[in-house]
Amino acid sequence: MQIGSEAHKELFIRTFREGHRRYEPKDLDWPELASDELALLRGLPFWTHALEFESAAGPMIRSLAATIDDREIREALELQAYEESRHADLVAFMLARYDLPFEERPLEAVENPLGAFIHFGFEECLDSFGGFGLFKLARDSELLPEGIFAIFENVMREEAQHIVFFVNWFAHHQAQKGLPWLRGPRGLWHYALAVAQLGDLVRGGEDEEEGADFIATGAKAFVDDLSVGLVLEACVSENERRLAGFDRRLLVPRFVPSLAAAALAVLDRLPRRRAAKSTESSRRVRAPRG
Ligand SMILES: [Fe+2]
Ligand SMILES: [Fe+2]
């Protein structure tokens, strides 16, 4: 299939529309949590980031949709805006339901919706890559009830849909302008940002200090003796699993997963200098509290 063709556009829009599910956050089956489970959730470092990221996304994407002449692309963007606003509602509902700490930050006005959406899309590819791995590590730890993961499975599934929609939309958008879809300066710049952020993730895995990347910091809540290898391995395998079900003719995000897989291969070949911290002991998820 020719990337940028009408058939390509029809396929990535249909895939996205067919992945949409109806639900309201307040109607989901929110479990009661024990005090140690609440303490674990309250200690996670990303509630402010999650609420801010999701709250800003819906209005930004809606403002881009309003500028698009192509009806099918406009409606797909409106659908993504709806799903992002529902993510914000879901996070807000959870923060209130379990009294979790967060900082309310004012939304910034969007001056350049197209640029903002492209930046957001690359950021979503990176955040989803880390988020999928963190979600797997957290779920395997059994430190929180499965009901919480069943609720957030909706978000993970939708984020996979969003990043596949985004990379195909971006390729189509570039092709329409006669530009190569991954080699334009804009794509390179965003990928450079992604590499820098991946560097933060890797450093965060070794640095216990404040300011470590939220994915690594979050993962530490669920896994004893966390290693960079363990986090990357979960991210790479979960990313593969969640993207495997998409139509093979579509593009899927490859750059960050490939970098991470390369980093993993290097880590596997390094001498085991810090034997106590590496492999076997680090591959155990924390035992569930009884
Ligand atoms: Fe979202
Ligand atoms: Fe999203």
Coordinates of C-alpha atoms and ligand atoms in Angstrom, one line a residue:
M1 CA 0.0 0.0 0.0
Q2 CA 1.3 3.4 -0.9
I3 CA 1.8 5.6 2.2
G4 CA 0.0 8.8 1.6
S5 CA -2.6 7.4 -0.8
E6 CA -6.4 7.6 -0.5
A7 CA -6.4 3.8 0.3
H8 CA -3.9 4.4 3.1
K9 CA -5.9 7.2 4.5
E10 CA -9.1 5.2 4.3
L11 CA -7.4 2.3 6.2
F12 CA -5.9 4.3 9.1
I13 CA -9.1 6.2 9.6
R14 CA -11.3 3.1 9.5
T15 CA -8.9 1.3 11.9
F16 CA -9.1 4.2 14.4
R17 CA -12.9 4.6 14.2
E18 CA -13.5 0.8 14.6
G19 CA -11.3 0.8 17.7
H20 CA -13.5 3.3 19.5
R21 CA -15.5 2.1 22.5
R22 CA -18.3 3.7 24.4
Y23 CA -18.0 4.1 28.2
E24 CA -18.1 6.8 30.8
P25 CA -15.4 6.9 33.5
K26 CA -17.9 7.3 36.3
D27 CA -19.7 4.1 35.2
L28 CA -16.6 1.9 35.4
D29 CA -16.2 -0.6 38.1
W30 CA -13.9 1.3 40.5
P31 CA -12.7 -1.0 43.3
E32 CA -12.5 -0.2 47.0
L33 CA -8.8 0.2 48.0
A34 CA -7.1 -0.9 51.2
S35 CA -5.0 1.7 53.0
D36 CA -1.7 0.3 51.8
E37 CA -3.0 0.3 48.2
L38 CA -4.1 4.0 48.6
A39 CA -0.6 4.8 50.0
L40 CA 1.0 3.2 47.0
L41 CA -1.2 5.2 44.6
R42 CA -0.6 8.5 46.5
G43 CA 3.2 7.9 46.3
L44 CA 3.2 7.7 42.5
P45 CA 4.9 10.7 41.0
F46 CA 2.8 11.3 37.8
W47 CA -0.7 12.4 38.7
T48 CA -0.1 16.1 37.9
H49 CA 1.6 15.2 34.6
A50 CA -1.1 12.8 33.6
L51 CA -3.9 15.2 34.4
E52 CA -2.2 18.1 32.7
F53 CA -1.2 16.1 29.6
E54 CA -4.7 14.6 29.1
S55 CA -6.5 17.8 29.9
A56 CA -4.6 19.9 27.4
A57 CA -4.8 17.3 24.6
G58 CA -8.6 17.4 23.9
P59 CA -8.9 21.2 23.3
M60 CA -5.6 21.3 21.3
I61 CA -6.7 18.5 19.0
R62 CA -10.2 20.0 18.6
S63 CA -8.7 23.3 17.6
L64 CA -6.6 21.5 14.9
A65 CA -9.7 19.6 13.7
A66 CA -11.5 22.9 13.2
T67 CA -8.9 23.9 10.6
I68 CA -9.0 20.7 8.5
D69 CA -11.0 20.7 5.3
D70 CA -10.9 16.9 4.7
R71 CA -14.1 15.7 6.5
E72 CA -12.8 12.2 7.3
I73 CA -9.5 13.4 8.9
R74 CA -11.4 16.2 10.7
E75 CA -13.9 13.7 12.2
A76 CA -11.1 11.3 13.2
L77 CA -9.3 14.1 15.0
E78 CA -12.6 15.1 16.7
L79 CA -12.9 11.5 17.9
Q80 CA -9.3 11.5 19.3
A81 CA -10.1 14.8 21.0
Y82 CA -13.1 13.2 22.6
E83 CA -11.1 10.2 23.8
E84 CA -8.4 12.4 25.2
S85 CA -10.9 14.5 27.1
R86 CA -12.4 11.2 28.4
H87 CA -8.9 10.3 29.6
A88 CA -8.7 13.6 31.5
D89 CA -12.2 12.8 33.0
L90 CA -11.0 9.3 34.0
V91 CA -7.9 10.6 35.7
A92 CA -9.8 13.4 37.4
F93 CA -12.5 10.9 38.6
M94 CA -9.8 8.6 40.0
L95 CA -8.0 11.5 41.7
A96 CA -11.2 12.5 43.4
R97 CA -12.3 8.9 44.1
Y98 CA -9.1 8.0 45.9
D99 CA -8.0 11.4 47.1
L100 CA -4.7 11.4 45.2
P101 CA -2.3 14.3 45.3
F102 CA -1.9 16.6 42.3
E103 CA -1.3 20.2 41.3
E104 CA -3.9 21.9 39.2
R105 CA -2.2 23.8 36.4
P106 CA -3.9 26.3 34.1
L107 CA -4.2 25.2 30.4
E108 CA -2.1 27.2 28.0
A109 CA -3.6 28.7 24.9
V110 CA -2.6 26.8 21.7
E111 CA -1.2 29.2 19.1
N112 CA -0.2 26.7 16.5
P113 CA -2.5 23.6 16.6
L114 CA -0.7 21.8 13.8
G115 CA 2.7 22.1 15.4
A116 CA 1.3 21.3 18.8
F117 CA -0.4 18.1 17.5
I118 CA 2.8 16.9 15.8
H119 CA 4.8 17.5 19.0
F120 CA 2.1 15.9 21.0
G121 CA 2.0 12.9 18.7
F122 CA 5.7 12.2 19.0
E123 CA 5.5 12.7 22.8
E124 CA 2.6 10.2 22.9
C125 CA 4.7 7.6 21.1
L126 CA 7.4 8.0 23.7
D127 CA 5.0 8.1 26.7
S128 CA 3.1 5.1 25.5
F129 CA 6.3 3.2 25.0
G130 CA 7.2 3.8 28.6
G131 CA 3.6 3.6 29.9
F132 CA 2.9 0.2 28.3
G133 CA 6.0 -1.3 30.1
L134 CA 5.2 0.4 33.4
F135 CA 1.6 -0.8 33.2
K136 CA 2.8 -4.4 32.7
L137 CA 5.3 -4.2 35.6
A138 CA 2.6 -2.7 37.9
R139 CA 0.0 -5.3 36.9
D140 CA 2.4 -8.2 37.4
S141 CA 3.3 -7.0 40.9
E142 CA -0.3 -7.6 42.0
L143 CA 0.2 -4.7 44.5
L144 CA -3.1 -3.2 43.3
P145 CA -6.5 -4.9 42.6
E146 CA -7.0 -6.1 39.0
G147 CA -10.0 -3.8 38.8
I148 CA -7.7 -0.8 38.6
F149 CA -5.8 -2.4 35.7
A150 CA -9.0 -3.4 33.9
I151 CA -10.0 0.3 34.0
F152 CA -6.7 1.6 32.7
E153 CA -6.6 -1.1 30.1
N154 CA -9.1 1.1 28.2
V155 CA -6.6 4.0 28.3
M156 CA -3.7 1.8 27.2
R157 CA -5.7 0.3 24.3
E158 CA -6.8 3.8 23.2
E159 CA -3.2 5.2 23.4
A160 CA -2.1 2.3 21.1
Q161 CA -4.8 3.4 18.7
H162 CA -3.7 7.1 19.0
I163 CA 0.0 6.5 18.2
V164 CA -0.8 4.2 15.2
F165 CA -3.3 6.9 14.0
F166 CA -0.7 9.6 14.6
V167 CA 2.3 8.0 12.7
N168 CA 0.0 7.2 9.7
W169 CA -1.6 10.6 9.8
F170 CA 1.8 12.2 9.9
A171 CA 3.1 10.2 7.0
H172 CA 0.0 11.0 5.0
H173 CA 0.3 14.7 5.9
Q174 CA 3.9 14.8 4.8
A175 CA 3.1 12.9 1.6
Q176 CA 0.4 15.4 0.7
K177 CA 2.9 18.1 0.9
G178 CA 5.4 16.1 -1.2
L179 CA 7.8 15.6 1.7
P180 CA 9.5 12.4 2.8
W181 CA 7.6 11.3 5.9
L182 CA 10.4 10.5 8.3
R183 CA 13.4 12.5 6.9
G184 CA 12.0 16.0 7.1
P185 CA 13.7 18.3 9.6
R186 CA 10.6 18.3 11.7
G187 CA 10.5 14.6 12.1
L188 CA 14.2 14.5 12.9
W189 CA 13.9 17.2 15.5
H190 CA 11.0 15.4 17.3
Y191 CA 13.0 12.2 17.2
A192 CA 16.0 13.9 18.7
L193 CA 13.7 15.0 21.5
A194 CA 12.5 11.5 21.9
V195 CA 16.1 10.2 22.1
A196 CA 16.9 12.9 24.8
Q197 CA 13.8 11.8 26.8
L198 CA 14.8 8.1 26.4
G199 CA 18.2 9.1 27.8
D200 CA 16.3 10.5 30.9
L201 CA 14.5 7.2 31.3
V202 CA 17.7 5.2 31.2
R203 CA 19.4 7.6 33.6
G204 CA 16.4 7.5 35.8
G205 CA 16.7 3.8 36.2
E206 CA 20.1 4.2 37.9
D207 CA 19.5 7.4 39.8
E208 CA 17.4 7.3 42.9
E209 CA 17.4 11.1 43.3
E210 CA 14.5 13.4 42.7
G211 CA 13.9 14.4 39.1
A212 CA 14.4 10.9 37.7
D213 CA 12.1 10.1 34.9
F214 CA 8.6 9.4 36.0
I215 CA 8.4 6.1 34.3
A216 CA 11.4 4.7 36.1
T217 CA 10.3 6.4 39.3
G218 CA 6.8 4.9 39.0
A219 CA 8.2 1.5 38.2
K220 CA 10.2 1.5 41.4
A221 CA 7.0 1.6 43.4
F222 CA 6.2 -1.9 42.0
V223 CA 9.5 -3.6 41.4
D224 CA 12.3 -4.3 43.9
D225 CA 15.9 -3.8 42.7
L226 CA 14.8 -2.2 39.5
S227 CA 17.3 -2.3 36.6
V228 CA 17.3 -0.4 33.4
G229 CA 17.2 -3.7 31.6
L230 CA 14.1 -4.8 33.3
V231 CA 12.2 -1.6 32.4
L232 CA 13.4 -1.6 28.8
E233 CA 12.6 -5.3 28.4
A234 CA 9.0 -4.7 29.7
C235 CA 8.6 -1.6 27.4
V236 CA 9.9 -3.4 24.3
S237 CA 7.9 -6.6 24.7
E238 CA 4.7 -4.8 25.7
N239 CA 5.1 -2.3 22.8
E240 CA 5.4 -5.2 20.4
R241 CA 2.4 -7.0 21.9
R242 CA 0.1 -4.0 21.8
L243 CA 1.0 -3.1 18.2
A244 CA 1.0 -6.6 16.9
G245 CA -2.8 -6.6 16.3
F246 CA -2.8 -3.7 13.8
D247 CA -3.2 -4.2 10.1
R248 CA 0.3 -5.0 8.7
R249 CA -0.2 -2.4 5.9
L250 CA -0.2 0.4 8.5
L251 CA 2.9 2.1 9.9
V252 CA 3.5 1.6 13.6
P253 CA 6.0 3.6 15.8
R254 CA 9.4 2.0 15.4
F255 CA 12.1 4.5 16.2
V256 CA 12.0 4.5 20.1
P257 CA 11.3 0.8 20.3
S258 CA 14.3 0.1 18.0
L259 CA 16.5 2.3 20.1
A260 CA 15.4 0.6 23.3
A261 CA 15.9 -2.8 21.8
A262 CA 19.4 -1.8 20.7
A263 CA 20.1 -0.5 24.2
L264 CA 18.9 -3.8 25.7
A265 CA 21.2 -5.7 23.4
V266 CA 24.1 -3.6 24.6
L267 CA 23.1 -4.0 28.2
D268 CA 22.9 -7.8 27.8
R269 CA 26.5 -7.8 26.6
L270 CA 27.9 -5.6 29.4
P271 CA 30.0 -7.4 32.0
R272 CA 27.9 -8.0 35.1
R273 CA 29.8 -5.4 37.2
R274 CA 27.0 -4.9 39.7
A275 CA 26.1 -8.5 40.1
A276 CA 23.8 -7.8 43.1
K277 CA 21.8 -5.3 41.1
S278 CA 21.6 -7.1 37.8
T279 CA 19.5 -9.7 36.1
E280 CA 18.1 -12.4 38.4
S281 CA 17.4 -10.3 41.5
S282 CA 16.1 -7.4 39.5
R283 CA 13.7 -9.5 37.5
R284 CA 11.5 -10.2 40.5
V285 CA 8.4 -8.0 40.9
R286 CA 7.7 -7.0 44.4
A287 CA 5.8 -9.6 46.4
P288 CA 2.2 -8.6 47.0
R289 CA 1.4 -7.4 50.4
G290 CA -0.8 -9.9 52.2
Ligands
FE1 FE -4.7 10.2 26.4
FE2 FE -3.8 9.7 23.3

